[in-house]
């Protein structure tokens, strides 16, 4: 598998931000607060926030009382949106048949494995697309 932990970190950041703002605790959540409360190193938080911002999932405000907030309502952001911002189009499974296995049976087995892994990834993405951030809290 090739997905990084950045996706789960990003999901935690987005949900935490949504909850704190929905609860009226704050209008913006600082990167420092995210780092401390979710236990993610600050440089990692900053990198994730850059990706989320680039995909239009968060907005930022500089200065005192600043930080980040979601750019849309939590019910309008899917888990797949967060996934896409972090993982881009990288595949979950990287499979290739060893070059020494080049007979018909081996190629058929390789095609079958590739099909199963591809279908698993499609099913996962479908689930992520049907789940919103607000479904998580």
JSON list of N, CA, C and O in Angstrom, two decimals, residues 51-99:
[
{"chain": "A", "resi": 51, "resn": "UNK", "atom": "N", "xyz": [-1.84, 21.85, 1.47]},
{"chain": "A", "resi": 51, "resn": "UNK", "atom": "CA", "xyz": [-2.56, 20.99, 0.52]},
{"chain": "A", "resi": 51, "resn": "UNK", "atom": "C", "xyz": [-4.07, 21.24, 0.59]},
{"chain": "A", "resi": 51, "resn": "UNK", "atom": "O", "xyz": [-4.75, 21.34, -0.44]},
{"chain": "A", "resi": 52, "resn": "UNK", "atom": "N", "xyz": [-4.61, 21.32, 1.80]},
{"chain": "A", "resi": 52, "resn": "UNK", "atom": "CA", "xyz": [-6.05, 21.57, 1.96]},
{"chain": "A", "resi": 52, "resn": "UNK", "atom": "C", "xyz": [-6.43, 22.93, 1.39]},
{"chain": "A", "resi": 52, "resn": "UNK", "atom": "O", "xyz": [-7.50, 23.08, 0.77]},
{"chain": "A", "resi": 53, "resn": "UNK", "atom": "N", "xyz": [-5.58, 23.92, 1.59]},
{"chain": "A", "resi": 53, "resn": "UNK", "atom": "CA", "xyz": [-5.84, 25.26, 1.08]},
{"chain": "A", "resi": 53, "resn": "UNK", "atom": "C", "xyz": [-5.78, 25.28, -0.45]},
{"chain": "A", "resi": 53, "resn": "UNK", "atom": "O", "xyz": [-6.63, 25.89, -1.10]},
{"chain": "A", "resi": 54, "resn": "UNK", "atom": "N", "xyz": [-4.80, 24.60, -1.01]},
{"chain": "A", "resi": 54, "resn": "UNK", "atom": "CA", "xyz": [-4.65, 24.54, -2.47]},
{"chain": "A", "resi": 54, "resn": "UNK", "atom": "C", "xyz": [-5.90, 23.92, -3.12]},
{"chain": "A", "resi": 54, "resn": "UNK", "atom": "O", "xyz": [-6.28, 24.31, -4.21]},
{"chain": "A", "resi": 55, "resn": "UNK", "atom": "N", "xyz": [-6.53, 22.99, -2.45]},
{"chain": "A", "resi": 55, "resn": "UNK", "atom": "CA", "xyz": [-7.74, 22.35, -2.98]},
{"chain": "A", "resi": 55, "resn": "UNK", "atom": "C", "xyz": [-9.02, 23.09, -2.58]},
{"chain": "A", "resi": 55, "resn": "UNK", "atom": "O", "xyz": [-10.12, 22.63, -2.86]},
{"chain": "A", "resi": 56, "resn": "UNK", "atom": "N", "xyz": [-8.87, 24.23, -1.91]},
{"chain": "A", "resi": 56, "resn": "UNK", "atom": "CA", "xyz": [-10.03, 25.05, -1.57]},
{"chain": "A", "resi": 56, "resn": "UNK", "atom": "C", "xyz": [-10.89, 24.51, -0.44]},
{"chain": "A", "resi": 56, "resn": "UNK", "atom": "O", "xyz": [-12.05, 24.89, -0.32]},
{"chain": "A", "resi": 57, "resn": "UNK", "atom": "N", "xyz": [-10.32, 23.66, 0.40]},
{"chain": "A", "resi": 57, "resn": "UNK", "atom": "CA", "xyz": [-11.11, 23.09, 1.49]},
{"chain": "A", "resi": 57, "resn": "UNK", "atom": "C", "xyz": [-11.06, 23.93, 2.75]},
{"chain": "A", "resi": 57, "resn": "UNK", "atom": "O", "xyz": [-11.94, 23.82, 3.60]},
{"chain": "A", "resi": 58, "resn": "UNK", "atom": "N", "xyz": [-10.03, 24.77, 2.87]},
{"chain": "A", "resi": 58, "resn": "UNK", "atom": "CA", "xyz": [-9.91, 25.66, 4.03]},
{"chain": "A", "resi": 58, "resn": "UNK", "atom": "C", "xyz": [-9.60, 27.07, 3.56]},
{"chain": "A", "resi": 58, "resn": "UNK", "atom": "O", "xyz": [-9.15, 27.27, 2.44]},
{"chain": "A", "resi": 59, "resn": "UNK", "atom": "N", "xyz": [-9.87, 28.01, 4.45]},
{"chain": "A", "resi": 59, "resn": "UNK", "atom": "CA", "xyz": [-9.44, 29.39, 4.25]},
{"chain": "A", "resi": 59, "resn": "UNK", "atom": "C", "xyz": [-8.57, 29.76, 5.45]},
{"chain": "A", "resi": 59, "resn": "UNK", "atom": "O", "xyz": [-8.70, 29.17, 6.52]},
{"chain": "A", "resi": 60, "resn": "UNK", "atom": "N", "xyz": [-7.70, 30.73, 5.25]},
{"chain": "A", "resi": 60, "resn": "UNK", "atom": "CA", "xyz": [-6.80, 31.12, 6.32]},
{"chain": "A", "resi": 60, "resn": "UNK", "atom": "C", "xyz": [-6.97, 32.60, 6.64]},
{"chain": "A", "resi": 60, "resn": "UNK", "atom": "O", "xyz": [-7.42, 33.38, 5.81]},
{"chain": "A", "resi": 61, "resn": "UNK", "atom": "N", "xyz": [-6.59, 32.94, 7.86]},
{"chain": "A", "resi": 61, "resn": "UNK", "atom": "CA", "xyz": [-6.61, 34.34, 8.30]},
{"chain": "A", "resi": 61, "resn": "UNK", "atom": "C", "xyz": [-5.33, 34.57, 9.09]},
{"chain": "A", "resi": 61, "resn": "UNK", "atom": "O", "xyz": [-5.01, 33.81, 10.01]},
{"chain": "A", "resi": 62, "resn": "UNK", "atom": "N", "xyz": [-4.61, 35.58, 8.72]},
{"chain": "A", "resi": 62, "resn": "UNK", "atom": "CA", "xyz": [-3.35, 35.93, 9.38]},
{"chain": "A", "resi": 62, "resn": "UNK", "atom": "C", "xyz": [-3.61, 36.75, 10.63]},
{"chain": "A", "resi": 62, "resn": "UNK", "atom": "O", "xyz": [-4.66, 37.38, 10.78]},
{"chain": "A", "resi": 63, "resn": "UNK", "atom": "N", "xyz": [-2.64, 36.76, 11.52]},
{"chain": "A", "resi": 63, "resn": "UNK", "atom": "CA", "xyz": [-2.67, 37.64, 12.69]},
{"chain": "A", "resi": 63, "resn": "UNK", "atom": "C", "xyz": [-3.33, 37.05, 13.91]},
{"chain": "A", "resi": 63, "resn": "UNK", "atom": "O", "xyz": [-3.72, 35.89, 13.95]},
{"chain": "A", "resi": 64, "resn": "UNK", "atom": "N", "xyz": [-3.47, 37.91, 14.92]},
{"chain": "A", "resi": 64, "resn": "UNK", "atom": "CA", "xyz": [-4.08, 37.50, 16.19]},
{"chain": "A", "resi": 64, "resn": "UNK", "atom": "C", "xyz": [-5.50, 37.02, 15.94]},
{"chain": "A", "resi": 64, "resn": "UNK", "atom": "O", "xyz": [-6.27, 37.66, 15.23]},
{"chain": "A", "resi": 65, "resn": "UNK", "atom": "N", "xyz": [-5.84, 35.90, 16.51]},
{"chain": "A", "resi": 65, "resn": "UNK", "atom": "CA", "xyz": [-7.19, 35.34, 16.32]},
{"chain": "A", "resi": 65, "resn": "UNK", "atom": "C", "xyz": [-7.34, 34.65, 14.98]},
{"chain": "A", "resi": 65, "resn": "UNK", "atom": "O", "xyz": [-8.43, 34.23, 14.61]},
{"chain": "A", "resi": 66, "resn": "UNK", "atom": "N", "xyz": [-6.26, 34.56, 14.24]},
{"chain": "A", "resi": 66, "resn": "UNK", "atom": "CA", "xyz": [-6.31, 33.93, 12.93]},
{"chain": "A", "resi": 66, "resn": "UNK", "atom": "C", "xyz": [-6.10, 32.44, 13.01]},
{"chain": "A", "resi": 66, "resn": "UNK", "atom": "O", "xyz": [-6.05, 31.85, 14.07]},
{"chain": "A", "resi": 67, "resn": "UNK", "atom": "N", "xyz": [-5.98, 31.85, 11.85]},
{"chain": "A", "resi": 67, "resn": "UNK", "atom": "CA", "xyz": [-5.80, 30.41, 11.75]},
{"chain": "A", "resi": 67, "resn": "UNK", "atom": "C", "xyz": [-6.50, 29.90, 10.51]},
{"chain": "A", "resi": 67, "resn": "UNK", "atom": "O", "xyz": [-6.49, 30.56, 9.48]},
{"chain": "A", "resi": 68, "resn": "UNK", "atom": "N", "xyz": [-7.15, 28.77, 10.65]},
{"chain": "A", "resi": 68, "resn": "UNK", "atom": "CA", "xyz": [-7.87, 28.20, 9.52]},
{"chain": "A", "resi": 68, "resn": "UNK", "atom": "C", "xyz": [-9.32, 27.92, 9.89]},
{"chain": "A", "resi": 68, "resn": "UNK", "atom": "O", "xyz": [-9.66, 27.82, 11.06]},
{"chain": "A", "resi": 69, "resn": "UNK", "atom": "N", "xyz": [-10.13, 27.84, 8.87]},
{"chain": "A", "resi": 69, "resn": "UNK", "atom": "CA", "xyz": [-11.51, 27.38, 9.01]},
{"chain": "A", "resi": 69, "resn": "UNK", "atom": "C", "xyz": [-11.87, 26.69, 7.71]},
{"chain": "A", "resi": 69, "resn": "UNK", "atom": "O", "xyz": [-11.18, 26.85, 6.71]},
{"chain": "A", "resi": 70, "resn": "UNK", "atom": "N", "xyz": [-12.92, 25.92, 7.73]},
{"chain": "A", "resi": 70, "resn": "UNK", "atom": "CA", "xyz": [-13.35, 25.24, 6.51]},
{"chain": "A", "resi": 70, "resn": "UNK", "atom": "C", "xyz": [-13.93, 26.26, 5.55]},
{"chain": "A", "resi": 70, "resn": "UNK", "atom": "O", "xyz": [-14.59, 27.21, 5.97]},
{"chain": "A", "resi": 71, "resn": "UNK", "atom": "N", "xyz": [-13.70, 26.07, 4.27]},
{"chain": "A", "resi": 71, "resn": "UNK", "atom": "CA", "xyz": [-14.21, 27.01, 3.27]},
{"chain": "A", "resi": 71, "resn": "UNK", "atom": "C", "xyz": [-15.67, 26.75, 2.93]},
{"chain": "A", "resi": 71, "resn": "UNK", "atom": "O", "xyz": [-16.32, 27.59, 2.32]},
{"chain": "A", "resi": 72, "resn": "UNK", "atom": "N", "xyz": [-16.17, 25.57, 3.33]},
{"chain": "A", "resi": 72, "resn": "UNK", "atom": "CA", "xyz": [-17.58, 25.21, 3.11]},
{"chain": "A", "resi": 72, "resn": "UNK", "atom": "C", "xyz": [-18.11, 24.58, 4.39]},
{"chain": "A", "resi": 72, "resn": "UNK", "atom": "O", "xyz": [-17.34, 24.26, 5.30]},
{"chain": "A", "resi": 73, "resn": "UNK", "atom": "N", "xyz": [-19.39, 24.35, 4.43]},
{"chain": "A", "resi": 73, "resn": "UNK", "atom": "CA", "xyz": [-19.98, 23.65, 5.56]},
{"chain": "A", "resi": 73, "resn": "UNK", "atom": "C", "xyz": [-19.48, 22.21, 5.58]},
{"chain": "A", "resi": 73, "resn": "UNK", "atom": "O", "xyz": [-19.22, 21.62, 4.53]},
{"chain": "A", "resi": 74, "resn": "UNK", "atom": "N", "xyz": [-19.38, 21.63, 6.77]},
{"chain": "A", "resi": 74, "resn": "UNK", "atom": "CA", "xyz": [-18.87, 20.27, 6.92]},
{"chain": "A", "resi": 74, "resn": "UNK", "atom": "C", "xyz": [-19.71, 19.25, 6.14]},
{"chain": "A", "resi": 74, "resn": "UNK", "atom": "O", "xyz": [-19.18, 18.25, 5.67]},
{"chain": "A", "resi": 75, "resn": "UNK", "atom": "N", "xyz": [-21.00, 19.52, 5.98]},
{"chain": "A", "resi": 75, "resn": "UNK", "atom": "CA", "xyz": [-21.85, 18.59, 5.23]},
{"chain": "A", "resi": 75, "resn": "UNK", "atom": "C", "xyz": [-21.63, 18.69, 3.72]},
{"chain": "A", "resi": 75, "resn": "UNK", "atom": "O", "xyz": [-22.11, 17.85, 2.97]},
{"chain": "A", "resi": 76, "resn": "UNK", "atom": "N", "xyz": [-20.88, 19.71, 3.29]},
{"chain": "A", "resi": 76, "resn": "UNK", "atom": "CA", "xyz": [-20.60, 19.89, 1.87]},
{"chain": "A", "resi": 76, "resn": "UNK", "atom": "C", "xyz": [-19.19, 19.44, 1.48]},
{"chain": "A", "resi": 76, "resn": "UNK", "atom": "O", "xyz": [-18.79, 19.57, 0.32]},
{"chain": "A", "resi": 77, "resn": "UNK", "atom": "N", "xyz": [-18.44, 18.93, 2.43]},
{"chain": "A", "resi": 77, "resn": "UNK", "atom": "CA", "xyz": [-17.09, 18.41, 2.17]},
{"chain": "A", "resi": 77, "resn": "UNK", "atom": "C", "xyz": [-17.11, 16.91, 2.42]},
{"chain": "A", "resi": 77, "resn": "UNK", "atom": "O", "xyz": [-17.52, 16.47, 3.49]},
{"chain": "A", "resi": 78, "resn": "UNK", "atom": "N", "xyz": [-16.69, 16.15, 1.43]},
{"chain": "A", "resi": 78, "resn": "UNK", "atom": "CA", "xyz": [-16.64, 14.70, 1.61]},
{"chain": "A", "resi": 78, "resn": "UNK", "atom": "C", "xyz": [-15.26, 14.27, 2.09]},
{"chain": "A", "resi": 78, "resn": "UNK", "atom": "O", "xyz": [-14.27, 14.99, 1.93]},
{"chain": "A", "resi": 79, "resn": "UNK", "atom": "N", "xyz": [-15.23, 13.08, 2.64]},
{"chain": "A", "resi": 79, "resn": "UNK", "atom": "CA", "xyz": [-13.95, 12.49, 3.03]},
{"chain": "A", "resi": 79, "resn": "UNK", "atom": "C", "xyz": [-13.07, 12.33, 1.78]},
{"chain": "A", "resi": 79, "resn": "UNK", "atom": "O", "xyz": [-11.86, 12.51, 1.83]},
{"chain": "A", "resi": 80, "resn": "UNK", "atom": "N", "xyz": [-13.71, 12.07, 0.65]},
{"chain": "A", "resi": 80, "resn": "UNK", "atom": "CA", "xyz": [-12.96, 11.95, -0.61]},
{"chain": "A", "resi": 80, "resn": "UNK", "atom": "C", "xyz": [-12.30, 13.27, -1.00]},
{"chain": "A", "resi": 80, "resn": "UNK", "atom": "O", "xyz": [-11.21, 13.27, -1.56]},
{"chain": "A", "resi": 81, "resn": "UNK", "atom": "N", "xyz": [-12.95, 14.39, -0.70]},
{"chain": "A", "resi": 81, "resn": "UNK", "atom": "CA", "xyz": [-12.34, 15.70, -0.98]},
{"chain": "A", "resi": 81, "resn": "UNK", "atom": "C", "xyz": [-11.01, 15.83, -0.23]},
{"chain": "A", "resi": 81, "resn": "UNK", "atom": "O", "xyz": [-10.01, 16.29, -0.80]},
{"chain": "A", "resi": 82, "resn": "UNK", "atom": "N", "xyz": [-11.01, 15.45, 1.03]},
{"chain": "A", "resi": 82, "resn": "UNK", "atom": "CA", "xyz": [-9.80, 15.52, 1.84]},
{"chain": "A", "resi": 82, "resn": "UNK", "atom": "C", "xyz": [-8.76, 14.54, 1.29]},
{"chain": "A", "resi": 82, "resn": "UNK", "atom": "O", "xyz": [-7.59, 14.87, 1.13]},
{"chain": "A", "resi": 83, "resn": "UNK", "atom": "N", "xyz": [-9.22, 13.35, 0.99]},
{"chain": "A", "resi": 83, "resn": "UNK", "atom": "CA", "xyz": [-8.36, 12.32, 0.41]},
{"chain": "A", "resi": 83, "resn": "UNK", "atom": "C", "xyz": [-7.68, 12.83, -0.86]},
{"chain": "A", "resi": 83, "resn": "UNK", "atom": "O", "xyz": [-6.47, 12.70, -1.04]},
{"chain": "A", "resi": 84, "resn": "UNK", "atom": "N", "xyz": [-8.46, 13.43, -1.74]},
{"chain": "A", "resi": 84, "resn": "UNK", "atom": "CA", "xyz": [-7.93, 13.92, -3.02]},
{"chain": "A", "resi": 84, "resn": "UNK", "atom": "C", "xyz": [-6.91, 15.04, -2.82]},
{"chain": "A", "resi": 84, "resn": "UNK", "atom": "O", "xyz": [-5.91, 15.10, -3.54]},
{"chain": "A", "resi": 85, "resn": "UNK", "atom": "N", "xyz": [-7.16, 15.89, -1.84]},
{"chain": "A", "resi": 85, "resn": "UNK", "atom": "CA", "xyz": [-6.23, 16.99, -1.57]},
{"chain": "A", "resi": 85, "resn": "UNK", "atom": "C", "xyz": [-4.87, 16.48, -1.11]},
{"chain": "A", "resi": 85, "resn": "UNK", "atom": "O", "xyz": [-3.84, 17.08, -1.41]},
{"chain": "A", "resi": 86, "resn": "UNK", "atom": "N", "xyz": [-4.87, 15.38, -0.42]},
{"chain": "A", "resi": 86, "resn": "UNK", "atom": "CA", "xyz": [-3.63, 14.84, 0.14]},
{"chain": "A", "resi": 86, "resn": "UNK", "atom": "C", "xyz": [-2.96, 13.83, -0.79]},
{"chain": "A", "resi": 86, "resn": "UNK", "atom": "O", "xyz": [-1.76, 13.89, -1.04]},
{"chain": "A", "resi": 87, "resn": "UNK", "atom": "N", "xyz": [-3.73, 12.92, -1.30]},
{"chain": "A", "resi": 87, "resn": "UNK", "atom": "CA", "xyz": [-3.15, 11.81, -2.07]},
{"chain": "A", "resi": 87, "resn": "UNK", "atom": "C", "xyz": [-3.10, 12.06, -3.57]},
{"chain": "A", "resi": 87, "resn": "UNK", "atom": "O", "xyz": [-2.48, 11.28, -4.30]},
{"chain": "A", "resi": 88, "resn": "UNK", "atom": "N", "xyz": [-3.77, 13.12, -4.02]},
{"chain": "A", "resi": 88, "resn": "UNK", "atom": "CA", "xyz": [-3.81, 13.44, -5.44]},
{"chain": "A", "resi": 88, "resn": "UNK", "atom": "C", "xyz": [-4.31, 12.21, -6.20]},
{"chain": "A", "resi": 88, "resn": "UNK", "atom": "O", "xyz": [-5.34, 11.69, -5.85]},
{"chain": "A", "resi": 89, "resn": "UNK", "atom": "N", "xyz": [-3.62, 11.75, -7.21]},
{"chain": "A", "resi": 89, "resn": "UNK", "atom": "CA", "xyz": [-4.08, 10.59, -7.96]},
{"chain": "A", "resi": 89, "resn": "UNK", "atom": "C", "xyz": [-3.18, 9.37, -7.78]},
{"chain": "A", "resi": 89, "resn": "UNK", "atom": "O", "xyz": [-3.15, 8.48, -8.62]},
{"chain": "A", "resi": 90, "resn": "UNK", "atom": "N", "xyz": [-2.48, 9.32, -6.66]},
{"chain": "A", "resi": 90, "resn": "UNK", "atom": "CA", "xyz": [-1.60, 8.17, -6.40]},
{"chain": "A", "resi": 90, "resn": "UNK", "atom": "C", "xyz": [-2.45, 6.92, -6.17]},
{"chain": "A", "resi": 90, "resn": "UNK", "atom": "O", "xyz": [-3.45, 6.96, -5.47]},
{"chain": "A", "resi": 91, "resn": "UNK", "atom": "N", "xyz": [-2.03, 5.80, -6.74]},
{"chain": "A", "resi": 91, "resn": "UNK", "atom": "CA", "xyz": [-2.78, 4.56, -6.53]},
{"chain": "A", "resi": 91, "resn": "UNK", "atom": "C", "xyz": [-2.53, 3.98, -5.14]},
{"chain": "A", "resi": 91, "resn": "UNK", "atom": "O", "xyz": [-1.45, 4.17, -4.57]},
{"chain": "A", "resi": 92, "resn": "UNK", "atom": "N", "xyz": [-3.51, 3.29, -4.61]},
{"chain": "A", "resi": 92, "resn": "UNK", "atom": "CA", "xyz": [-3.37, 2.63, -3.31]},
{"chain": "A", "resi": 92, "resn": "UNK", "atom": "C", "xyz": [-2.44, 1.42, -3.44]},
{"chain": "A", "resi": 92, "resn": "UNK", "atom": "O", "xyz": [-1.57, 1.22, -2.61]},
{"chain": "A", "resi": 93, "resn": "UNK", "atom": "N", "xyz": [-2.65, 0.63, -4.46]},
{"chain": "A", "resi": 93, "resn": "UNK", "atom": "CA", "xyz": [-1.87, -0.59, -4.65]},
{"chain": "A", "resi": 93, "resn": "UNK", "atom": "C", "xyz": [-0.92, -0.44, -5.82]},
{"chain": "A", "resi": 93, "resn": "UNK", "atom": "O", "xyz": [-1.33, 0.03, -6.88]},
{"chain": "A", "resi": 94, "resn": "UNK", "atom": "N", "xyz": [0.30, -0.85, -5.61]},
{"chain": "A", "resi": 94, "resn": "UNK", "atom": "CA", "xyz": [1.27, -0.88, -6.69]},
{"chain": "A", "resi": 94, "resn": "UNK", "atom": "C", "xyz": [1.63, -2.35, -6.92]},
{"chain": "A", "resi": 94, "resn": "UNK", "atom": "O", "xyz": [2.27, -2.97, -6.07]},
{"chain": "A", "resi": 95, "resn": "UNK", "atom": "N", "xyz": [1.17, -2.87, -8.03]},
{"chain": "A", "resi": 95, "resn": "UNK", "atom": "CA", "xyz": [1.41, -4.28, -8.32]},
{"chain": "A", "resi": 95, "resn": "UNK", "atom": "C", "xyz": [1.98, -4.42, -9.71]},
{"chain": "A", "resi": 95, "resn": "UNK", "atom": "O", "xyz": [1.51, -3.80, -10.66]},
{"chain": "A", "resi": 96, "resn": "UNK", "atom": "N", "xyz": [2.99, -5.24, -9.82]},
{"chain": "A", "resi": 96, "resn": "UNK", "atom": "CA", "xyz": [3.50, -5.61, -11.14]},
{"chain": "A", "resi": 96, "resn": "UNK", "atom": "C", "xyz": [4.00, -7.04, -11.06]},
{"chain": "A", "resi": 96, "resn": "UNK", "atom": "O", "xyz": [4.57, -7.46, -10.05]},
{"chain": "A", "resi": 97, "resn": "UNK", "atom": "N", "xyz": [3.75, -7.74, -12.11]},
{"chain": "A", "resi": 97, "resn": "UNK", "atom": "CA", "xyz": [4.17, -9.12, -12.20]},
{"chain": "A", "resi": 97, "resn": "UNK", "atom": "C", "xyz": [5.68, -9.16, -12.45]},
{"chain": "A", "resi": 97, "resn": "UNK", "atom": "O", "xyz": [6.18, -8.40, -13.29]},
{"chain": "A", "resi": 98, "resn": "UNK", "atom": "N", "xyz": [6.40, -10.00, -11.74]},
{"chain": "A", "resi": 98, "resn": "UNK", "atom": "CA", "xyz": [7.85, -10.10, -12.01]},
{"chain": "A", "resi": 98, "resn": "UNK", "atom": "C", "xyz": [8.10, -10.46, -13.48]},
{"chain": "A", "resi": 98, "resn": "UNK", "atom": "O", "xyz": [7.37, -11.26, -14.07]},
{"chain": "A", "resi": 99, "resn": "UNK", "atom": "N", "xyz": [9.10, -9.85, -14.06]},
{"chain": "A", "resi": 99, "resn": "UNK", "atom": "CA", "xyz": [9.37, -10.05, -15.49]},
{"chain": "A", "resi": 99, "resn": "UNK", "atom": "C", "xyz": [9.73, -11.50, -15.82]},
{"chain": "A", "resi": 99, "resn": "UNK", "atom": "O", "xyz": [9.59, -11.92, -16.96]}
]
